CSV table of C-alpha atoms in Angstrom, one decimal:
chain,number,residue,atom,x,y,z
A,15,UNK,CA,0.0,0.0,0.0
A,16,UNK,CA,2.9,2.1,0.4
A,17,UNK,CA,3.5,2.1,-3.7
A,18,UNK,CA,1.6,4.0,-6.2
A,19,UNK,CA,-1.2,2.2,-7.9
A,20,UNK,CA,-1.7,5.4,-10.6
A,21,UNK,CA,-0.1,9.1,-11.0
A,22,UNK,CA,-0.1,10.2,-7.7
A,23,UNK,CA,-2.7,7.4,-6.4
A,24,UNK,CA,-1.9,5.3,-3.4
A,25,UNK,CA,-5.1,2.6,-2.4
A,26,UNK,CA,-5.3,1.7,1.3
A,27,UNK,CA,-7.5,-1.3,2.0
A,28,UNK,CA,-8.2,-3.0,5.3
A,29,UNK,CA,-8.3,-2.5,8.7
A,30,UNK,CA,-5.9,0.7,8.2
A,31,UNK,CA,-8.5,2.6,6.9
A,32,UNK,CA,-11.4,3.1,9.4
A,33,UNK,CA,-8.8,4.4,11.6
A,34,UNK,CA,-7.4,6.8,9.1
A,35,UNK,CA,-10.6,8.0,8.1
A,36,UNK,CA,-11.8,8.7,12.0
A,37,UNK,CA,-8.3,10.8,12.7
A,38,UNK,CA,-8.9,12.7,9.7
A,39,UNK,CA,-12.7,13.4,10.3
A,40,UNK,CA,-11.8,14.2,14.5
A,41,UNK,CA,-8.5,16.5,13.1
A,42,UNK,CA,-11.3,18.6,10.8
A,43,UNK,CA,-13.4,19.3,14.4
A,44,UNK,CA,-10.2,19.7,16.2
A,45,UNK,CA,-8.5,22.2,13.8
A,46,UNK,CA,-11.6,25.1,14.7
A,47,UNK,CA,-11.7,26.0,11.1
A,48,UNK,CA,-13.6,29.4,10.7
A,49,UNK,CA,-15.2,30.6,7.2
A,50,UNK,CA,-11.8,30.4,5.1
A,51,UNK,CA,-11.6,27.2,5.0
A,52,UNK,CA,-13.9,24.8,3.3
A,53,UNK,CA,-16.8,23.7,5.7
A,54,UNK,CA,-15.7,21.6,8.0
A,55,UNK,CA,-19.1,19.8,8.0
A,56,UNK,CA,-19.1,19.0,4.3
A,57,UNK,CA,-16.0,17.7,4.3
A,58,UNK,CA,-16.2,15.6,7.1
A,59,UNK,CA,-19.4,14.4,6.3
A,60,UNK,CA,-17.9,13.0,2.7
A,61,UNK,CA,-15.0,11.1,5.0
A,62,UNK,CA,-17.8,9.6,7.4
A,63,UNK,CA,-19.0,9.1,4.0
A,64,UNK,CA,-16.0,6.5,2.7
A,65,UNK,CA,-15.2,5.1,6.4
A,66,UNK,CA,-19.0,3.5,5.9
A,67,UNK,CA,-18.9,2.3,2.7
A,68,UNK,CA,-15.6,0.6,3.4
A,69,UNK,CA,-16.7,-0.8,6.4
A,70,UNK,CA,-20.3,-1.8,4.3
A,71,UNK,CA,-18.4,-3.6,1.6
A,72,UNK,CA,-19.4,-1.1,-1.3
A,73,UNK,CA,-16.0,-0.3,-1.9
A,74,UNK,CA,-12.4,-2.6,-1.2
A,75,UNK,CA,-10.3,0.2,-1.2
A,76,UNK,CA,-10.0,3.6,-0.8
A,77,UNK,CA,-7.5,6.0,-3.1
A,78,UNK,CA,-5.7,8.2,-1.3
A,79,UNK,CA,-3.3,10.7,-2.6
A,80,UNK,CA,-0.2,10.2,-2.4
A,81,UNK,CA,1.2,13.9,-2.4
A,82,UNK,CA,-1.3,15.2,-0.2
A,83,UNK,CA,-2.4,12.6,1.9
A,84,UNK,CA,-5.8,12.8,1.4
A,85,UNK,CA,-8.5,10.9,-0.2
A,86,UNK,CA,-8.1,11.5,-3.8
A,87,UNK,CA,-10.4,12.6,-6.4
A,88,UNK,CA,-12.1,9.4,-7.1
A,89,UNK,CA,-12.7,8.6,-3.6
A,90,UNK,CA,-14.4,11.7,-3.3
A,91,UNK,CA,-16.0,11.6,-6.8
A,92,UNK,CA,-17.7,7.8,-5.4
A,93,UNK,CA,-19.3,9.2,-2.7
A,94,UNK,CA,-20.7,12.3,-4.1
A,95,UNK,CA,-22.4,10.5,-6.3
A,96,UNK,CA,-23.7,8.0,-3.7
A,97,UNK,CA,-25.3,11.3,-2.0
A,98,UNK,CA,-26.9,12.0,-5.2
A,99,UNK,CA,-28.3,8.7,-5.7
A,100,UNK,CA,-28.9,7.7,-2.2
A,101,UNK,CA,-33.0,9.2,-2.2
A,102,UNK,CA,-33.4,7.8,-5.6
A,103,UNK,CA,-32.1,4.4,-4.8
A,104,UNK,CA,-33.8,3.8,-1.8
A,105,UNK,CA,-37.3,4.7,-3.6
A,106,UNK,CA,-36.7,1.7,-5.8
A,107,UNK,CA,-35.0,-0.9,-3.1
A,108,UNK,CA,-37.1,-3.3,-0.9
A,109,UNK,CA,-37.5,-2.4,3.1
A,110,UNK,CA,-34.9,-3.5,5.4
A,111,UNK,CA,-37.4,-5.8,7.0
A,112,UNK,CA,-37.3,-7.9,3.5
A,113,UNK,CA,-33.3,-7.8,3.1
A,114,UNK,CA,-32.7,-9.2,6.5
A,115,UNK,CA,-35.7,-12.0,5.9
A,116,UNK,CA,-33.7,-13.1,2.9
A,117,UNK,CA,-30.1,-12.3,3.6
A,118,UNK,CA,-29.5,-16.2,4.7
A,119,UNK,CA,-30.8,-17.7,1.4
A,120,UNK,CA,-28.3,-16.0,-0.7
A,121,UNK,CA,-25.3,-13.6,-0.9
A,122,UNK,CA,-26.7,-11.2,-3.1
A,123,UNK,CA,-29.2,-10.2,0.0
A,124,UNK,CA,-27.1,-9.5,2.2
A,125,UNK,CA,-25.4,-7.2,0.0
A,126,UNK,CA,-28.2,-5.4,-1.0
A,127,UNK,CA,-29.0,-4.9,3.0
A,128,UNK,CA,-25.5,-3.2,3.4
A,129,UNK,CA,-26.2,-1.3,0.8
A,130,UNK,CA,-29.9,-0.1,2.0
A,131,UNK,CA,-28.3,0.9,5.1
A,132,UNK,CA,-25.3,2.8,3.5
A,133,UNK,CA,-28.1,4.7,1.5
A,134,UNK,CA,-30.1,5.0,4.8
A,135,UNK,CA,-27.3,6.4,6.7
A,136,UNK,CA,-26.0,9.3,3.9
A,137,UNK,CA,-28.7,10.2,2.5
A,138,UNK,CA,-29.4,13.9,3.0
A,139,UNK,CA,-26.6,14.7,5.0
A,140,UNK,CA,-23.8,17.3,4.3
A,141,UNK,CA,-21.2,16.5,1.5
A,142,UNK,CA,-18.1,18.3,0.0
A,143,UNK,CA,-18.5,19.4,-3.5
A,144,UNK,CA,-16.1,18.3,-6.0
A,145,UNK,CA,-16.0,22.2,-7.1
A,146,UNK,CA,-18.6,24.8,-6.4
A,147,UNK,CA,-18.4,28.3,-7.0
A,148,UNK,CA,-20.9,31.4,-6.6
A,149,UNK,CA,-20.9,35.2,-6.6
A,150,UNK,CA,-22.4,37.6,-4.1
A,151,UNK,CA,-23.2,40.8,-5.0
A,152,UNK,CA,-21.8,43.0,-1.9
A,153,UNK,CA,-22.5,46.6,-2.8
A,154,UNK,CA,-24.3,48.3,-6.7
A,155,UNK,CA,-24.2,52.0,-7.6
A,156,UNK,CA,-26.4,52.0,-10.5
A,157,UNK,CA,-25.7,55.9,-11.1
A,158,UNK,CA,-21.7,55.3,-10.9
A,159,UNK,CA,-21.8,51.5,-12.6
A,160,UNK,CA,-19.9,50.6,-9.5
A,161,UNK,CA,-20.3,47.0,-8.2
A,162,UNK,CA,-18.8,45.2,-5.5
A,163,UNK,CA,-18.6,41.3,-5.8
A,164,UNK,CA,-17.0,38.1,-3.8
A,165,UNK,CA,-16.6,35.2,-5.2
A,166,UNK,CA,-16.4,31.9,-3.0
A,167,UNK,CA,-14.3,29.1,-4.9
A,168,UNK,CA,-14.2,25.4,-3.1
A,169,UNK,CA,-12.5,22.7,-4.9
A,170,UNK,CA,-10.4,19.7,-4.6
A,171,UNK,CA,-7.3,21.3,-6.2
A,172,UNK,CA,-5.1,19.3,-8.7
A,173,UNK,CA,-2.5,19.3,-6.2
A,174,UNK,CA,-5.0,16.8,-4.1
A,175,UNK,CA,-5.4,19.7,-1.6
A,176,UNK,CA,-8.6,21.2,-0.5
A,177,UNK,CA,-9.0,24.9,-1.4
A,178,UNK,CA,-11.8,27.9,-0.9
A,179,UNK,CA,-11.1,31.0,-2.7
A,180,UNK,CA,-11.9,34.2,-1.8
A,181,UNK,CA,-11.9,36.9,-4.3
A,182,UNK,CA,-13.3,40.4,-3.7
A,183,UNK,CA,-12.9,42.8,-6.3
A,184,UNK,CA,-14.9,45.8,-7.7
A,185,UNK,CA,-16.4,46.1,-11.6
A,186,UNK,CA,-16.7,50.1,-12.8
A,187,UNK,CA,-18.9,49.9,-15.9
A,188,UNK,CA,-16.8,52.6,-17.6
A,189,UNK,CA,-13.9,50.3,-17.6
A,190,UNK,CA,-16.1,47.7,-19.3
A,191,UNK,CA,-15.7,46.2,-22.7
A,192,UNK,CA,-16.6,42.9,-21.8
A,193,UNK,CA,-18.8,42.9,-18.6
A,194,UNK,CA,-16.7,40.0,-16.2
A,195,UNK,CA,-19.6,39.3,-13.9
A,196,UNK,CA,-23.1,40.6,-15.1
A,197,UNK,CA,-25.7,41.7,-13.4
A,198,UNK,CA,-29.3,40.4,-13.3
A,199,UNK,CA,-32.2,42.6,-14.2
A,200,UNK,CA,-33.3,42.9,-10.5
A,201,UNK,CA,-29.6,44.5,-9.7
A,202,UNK,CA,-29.1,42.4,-6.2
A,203,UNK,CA,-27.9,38.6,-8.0
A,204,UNK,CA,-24.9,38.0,-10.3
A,205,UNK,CA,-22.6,35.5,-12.1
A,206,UNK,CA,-19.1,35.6,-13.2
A,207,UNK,CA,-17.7,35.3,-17.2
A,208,UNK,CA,-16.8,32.6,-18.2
A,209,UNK,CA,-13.1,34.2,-19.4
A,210,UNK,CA,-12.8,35.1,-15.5
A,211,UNK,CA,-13.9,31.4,-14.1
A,212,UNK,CA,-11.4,30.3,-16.4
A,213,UNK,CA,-8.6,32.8,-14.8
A,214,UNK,CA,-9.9,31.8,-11.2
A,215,UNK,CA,-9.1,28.0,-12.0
A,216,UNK,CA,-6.3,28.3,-14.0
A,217,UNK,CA,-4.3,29.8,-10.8
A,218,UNK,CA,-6.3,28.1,-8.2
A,219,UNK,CA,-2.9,26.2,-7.0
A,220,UNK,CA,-0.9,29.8,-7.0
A,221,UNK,CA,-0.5,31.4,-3.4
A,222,UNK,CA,-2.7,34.4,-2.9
A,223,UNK,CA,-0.5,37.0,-4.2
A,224,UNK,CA,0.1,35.3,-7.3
A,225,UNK,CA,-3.8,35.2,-7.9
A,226,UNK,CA,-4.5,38.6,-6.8
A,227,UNK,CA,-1.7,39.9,-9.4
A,228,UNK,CA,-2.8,37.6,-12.4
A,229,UNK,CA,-6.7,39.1,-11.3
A,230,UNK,CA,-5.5,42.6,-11.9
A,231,UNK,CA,-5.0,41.3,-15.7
A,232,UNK,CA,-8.6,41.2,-15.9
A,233,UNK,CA,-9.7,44.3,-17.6
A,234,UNK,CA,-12.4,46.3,-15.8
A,235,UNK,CA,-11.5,44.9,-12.5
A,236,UNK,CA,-10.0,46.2,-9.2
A,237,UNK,CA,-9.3,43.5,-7.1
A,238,UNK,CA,-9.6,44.5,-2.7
A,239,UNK,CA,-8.7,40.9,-1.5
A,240,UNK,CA,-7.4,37.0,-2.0
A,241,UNK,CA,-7.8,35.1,0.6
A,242,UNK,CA,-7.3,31.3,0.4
A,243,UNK,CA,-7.3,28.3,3.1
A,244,UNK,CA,-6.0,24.9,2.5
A,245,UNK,CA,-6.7,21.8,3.9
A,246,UNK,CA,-3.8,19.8,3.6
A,247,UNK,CA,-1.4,18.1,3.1
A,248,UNK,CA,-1.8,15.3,6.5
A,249,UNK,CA,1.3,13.0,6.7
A,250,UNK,CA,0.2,9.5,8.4
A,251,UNK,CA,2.2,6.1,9.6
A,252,UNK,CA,-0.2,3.6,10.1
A,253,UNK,CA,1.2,0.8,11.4
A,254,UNK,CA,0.5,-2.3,9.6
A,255,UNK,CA,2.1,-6.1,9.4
A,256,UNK,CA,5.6,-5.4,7.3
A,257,UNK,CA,6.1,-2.2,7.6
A,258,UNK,CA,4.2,1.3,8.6
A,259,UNK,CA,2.1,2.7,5.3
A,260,UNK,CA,3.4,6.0,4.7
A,261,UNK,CA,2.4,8.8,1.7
A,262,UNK,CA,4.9,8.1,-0.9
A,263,UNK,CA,5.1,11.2,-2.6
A,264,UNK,CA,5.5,13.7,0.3
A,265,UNK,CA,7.9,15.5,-1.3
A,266,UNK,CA,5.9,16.8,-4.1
A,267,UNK,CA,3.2,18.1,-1.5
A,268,UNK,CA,5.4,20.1,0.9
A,269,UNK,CA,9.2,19.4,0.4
A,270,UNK,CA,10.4,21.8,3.2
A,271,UNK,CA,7.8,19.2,6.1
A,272,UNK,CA,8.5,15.7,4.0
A,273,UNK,CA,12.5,16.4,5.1
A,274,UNK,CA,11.5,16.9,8.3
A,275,UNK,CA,9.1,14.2,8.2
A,276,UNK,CA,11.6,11.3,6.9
A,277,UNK,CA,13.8,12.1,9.1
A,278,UNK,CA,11.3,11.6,12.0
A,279,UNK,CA,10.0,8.4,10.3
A,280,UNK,CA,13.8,6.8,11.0
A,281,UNK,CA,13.3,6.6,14.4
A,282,UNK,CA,9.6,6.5,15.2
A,283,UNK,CA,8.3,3.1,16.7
A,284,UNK,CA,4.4,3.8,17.8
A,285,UNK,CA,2.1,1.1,17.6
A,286,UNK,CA,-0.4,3.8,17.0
A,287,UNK,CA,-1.7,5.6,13.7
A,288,UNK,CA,0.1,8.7,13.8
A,289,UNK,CA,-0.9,12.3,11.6
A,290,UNK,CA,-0.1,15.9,11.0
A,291,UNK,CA,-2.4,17.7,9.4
A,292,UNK,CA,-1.9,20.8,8.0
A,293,UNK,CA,-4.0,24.1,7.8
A,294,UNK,CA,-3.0,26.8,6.0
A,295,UNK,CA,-4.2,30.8,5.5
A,296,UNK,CA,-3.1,32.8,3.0
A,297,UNK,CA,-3.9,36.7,2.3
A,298,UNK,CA,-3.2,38.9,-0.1
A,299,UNK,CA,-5.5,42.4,0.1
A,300,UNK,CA,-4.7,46.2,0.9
A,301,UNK,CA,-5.9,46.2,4.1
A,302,UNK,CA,-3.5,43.8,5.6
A,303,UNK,CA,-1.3,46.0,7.9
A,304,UNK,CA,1.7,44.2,7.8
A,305,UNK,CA,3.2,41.9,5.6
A,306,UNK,CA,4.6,38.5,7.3
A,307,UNK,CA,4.4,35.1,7.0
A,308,UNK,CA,3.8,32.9,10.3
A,309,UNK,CA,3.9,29.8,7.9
A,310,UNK,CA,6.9,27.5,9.1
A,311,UNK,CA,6.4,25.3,5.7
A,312,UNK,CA,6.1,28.4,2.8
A,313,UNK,CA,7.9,32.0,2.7
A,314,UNK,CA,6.7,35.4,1.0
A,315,UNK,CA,7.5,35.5,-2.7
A,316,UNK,CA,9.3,39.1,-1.2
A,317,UNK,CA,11.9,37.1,0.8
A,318,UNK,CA,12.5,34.1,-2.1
A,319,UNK,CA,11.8,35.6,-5.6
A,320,UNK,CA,15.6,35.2,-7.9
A,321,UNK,CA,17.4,38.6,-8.3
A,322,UNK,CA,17.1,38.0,-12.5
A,323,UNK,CA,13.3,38.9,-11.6
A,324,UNK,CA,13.0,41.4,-8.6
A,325,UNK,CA,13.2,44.6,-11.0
A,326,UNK,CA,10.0,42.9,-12.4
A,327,UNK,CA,8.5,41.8,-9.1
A,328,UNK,CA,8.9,45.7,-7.3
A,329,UNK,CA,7.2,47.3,-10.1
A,330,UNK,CA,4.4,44.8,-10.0
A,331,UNK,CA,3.9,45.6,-6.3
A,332,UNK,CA,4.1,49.2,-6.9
A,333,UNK,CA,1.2,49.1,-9.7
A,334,UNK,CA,-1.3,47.2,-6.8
A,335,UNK,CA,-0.5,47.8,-3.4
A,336,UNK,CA,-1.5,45.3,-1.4
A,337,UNK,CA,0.2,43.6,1.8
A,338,UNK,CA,0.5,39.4,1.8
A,339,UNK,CA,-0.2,37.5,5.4
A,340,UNK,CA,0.4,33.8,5.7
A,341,UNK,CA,-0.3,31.5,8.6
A,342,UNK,CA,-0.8,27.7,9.1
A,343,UNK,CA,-1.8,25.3,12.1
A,344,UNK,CA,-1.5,22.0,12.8
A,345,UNK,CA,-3.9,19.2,14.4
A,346,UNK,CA,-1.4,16.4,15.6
A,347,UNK,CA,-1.1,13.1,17.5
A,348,UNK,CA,1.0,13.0,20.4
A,349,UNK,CA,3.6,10.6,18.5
A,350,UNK,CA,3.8,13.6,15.9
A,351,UNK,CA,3.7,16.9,18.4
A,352,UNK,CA,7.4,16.5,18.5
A,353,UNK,CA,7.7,16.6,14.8
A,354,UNK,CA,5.8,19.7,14.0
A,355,UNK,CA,7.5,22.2,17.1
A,356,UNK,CA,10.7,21.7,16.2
A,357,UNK,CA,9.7,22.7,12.6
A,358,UNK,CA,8.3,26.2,13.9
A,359,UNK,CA,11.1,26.8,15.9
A,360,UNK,CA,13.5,26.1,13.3
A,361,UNK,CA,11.6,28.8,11.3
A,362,UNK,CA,10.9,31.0,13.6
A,363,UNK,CA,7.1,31.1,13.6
A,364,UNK,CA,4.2,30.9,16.5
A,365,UNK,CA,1.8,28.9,15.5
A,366,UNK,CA,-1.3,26.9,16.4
A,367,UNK,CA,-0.8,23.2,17.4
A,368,UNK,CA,-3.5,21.4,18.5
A,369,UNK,CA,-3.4,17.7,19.8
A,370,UNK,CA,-5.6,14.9,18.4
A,371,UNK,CA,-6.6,13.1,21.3
């Protein structure tokens, strides 16, 4: 389980994956994630999701990814559509009361029961999206042509992270030759281009300063804030017969925390499933006071950004002013805590650690 089954695709089958499923699902509660982040709820709700379809029999394995450390696309993909179906399906199946009268005279019965009470147990409860967007209209001036927008992005990213994107950003109709989010004919709902959807997803995986510069490209558009929060990547070690299963692409998730992290794996001997997760805040907006990152595992472009391009870089910054902030936390087991404070103090940051008990 430790190799890769796909690109980027790890498949964990088992008795190691109720329990990875339950740390991640209790790390979500235990991280306190406000508005920034994708809803907690949903998310959770799609790993509850997997953990009882596994345990049901509907699937054999789950795909996890193995840069991240999350369930992957398709894992998620299987269960959204399960939420979809689940009303639908259970309008057509027999009553339990029939499935559990059969069950004994042949296989297929007792399948179907599993699957009746999967259906029974998900259906209309929360679920992440796969990628959902919308646009609020904040503030119109129909005598100026001034508008005021936000626009909420949640996705599973390509890098197997998951992502909300905040944008708000201000439309004056003078500067219009192509409207980028139009108005409807009451004036108080909206919906964005698709030319700027296209710009939105194209950078989704960039930092928040590289999306709120590539925004400005946009004609008509004066953009006030990015804001982004990552969940992602989570590191495990789940002990297993052989040897522990591990991610085995860490590297391409977070290089600076898989060094740290294989070095810790060398010595670590827990019995226990051990995880880090990772939660990370990223702003880039001209109200931010200062500009600082508090994020052990990713510096400001400011601080890392080749001479060849800083010429560039300064003027960039000069034509949209704007300040960039970036934070991260970290939900832990105790086998882990170790791990994750001695890579804040080696950077120098302060950050949230919270235990997973």
């Amino acid at each position: 389980m430790n190799e890769l089954v796909t690109l980027h695709t790890q498949a964990l089958r088992g008795e190691v994956v109720p329990g990875y499923l339950a740390k991640l699902a209790r790390g979500l509660r235990a991280a306190r994630l406000n508005n920034t982040y994708p809803d907690r709820r949903r998310v959770q709700g799609s790993l509850e999701a997997m953990k009882l379809a596994m345990d049901a029999g509907i699937y054999d394995q789950l795909y996890v990814d193995a840069r991240a450390g999350l369930p992957n696309m398709a894992s998620f993909t299987r269960v959204l559509t399960d939420h979809e179906v689940a009303g639908g399906s259970l309008s057509r199946m027999s009553d339990t009361a029939h499935y559990e009268q059969k069950r004994d005279e042949a296989e297929v019965y007792a399948r179907l029961l599993d699957k009746r009470r999967y259906f029974e147990a998900i259906v209309g409860k929360p679920h992440a999206p796969l990628d959902e967007h919308r646009v609020q209209l904040r503030r119109h001036d129909p005598e100026t042509g001034t508008a005021e927008f936000r626009l909420d992005l949640t996705k599973l990213d390509a890098s197997g992270l998951y992502v909300r994107i905040t944008i708000e950003l201000t439309q004056v109709a003078s500067a219009w030759r192509r409207k980028v989010i139009d108005l409807d004919s009451d004036g108080e709902s909206a919906a964005a281009n698709e030319a700027f959807h296209a710009t939105v997803y194209r950078n989704a995986s960039y930092d928040a300063e590289h999306l709120f510069i590539h925004m400005h490209d946009i004609e008509g558009v004066s953009v006030d804030r990015v804001q982004r929060g990552v969940i992602g990547p989570v590191l495990f070690r789940l002990p297993h017969a052989g040897a522990p299963i591990v991610p085995a692409e860490p590297e391409q998730g977070n290089p600076r925390l898989a060094h740290a992290w294989r070095r810790w794996l060398e010595t670590a001997t827990s019995d226990e499933p051990e995880l880090v997760l990772c939660f990370q805040t990223d702003i880039a907006a001209r109200d931010v006071r200062e500009e600082k990152s508090n994020d052990p595992l990713e510096d400001l472009l400011s601080t890392s950004i080749q001479d060849s391009e800083r010429a560039r870089y300064q003027h960039t910054r000069e034509r949209f002013p704007f300040k960039v902030f970036k934070d991260r936390k970290f939900v832990v087991t105790r086998g882990a805590e170790g791990l994750v404070r001695a890579v804040c103090e080696a950077a120098g940051t302060k950050n949230l650690i919270y235990r997973l008990r």
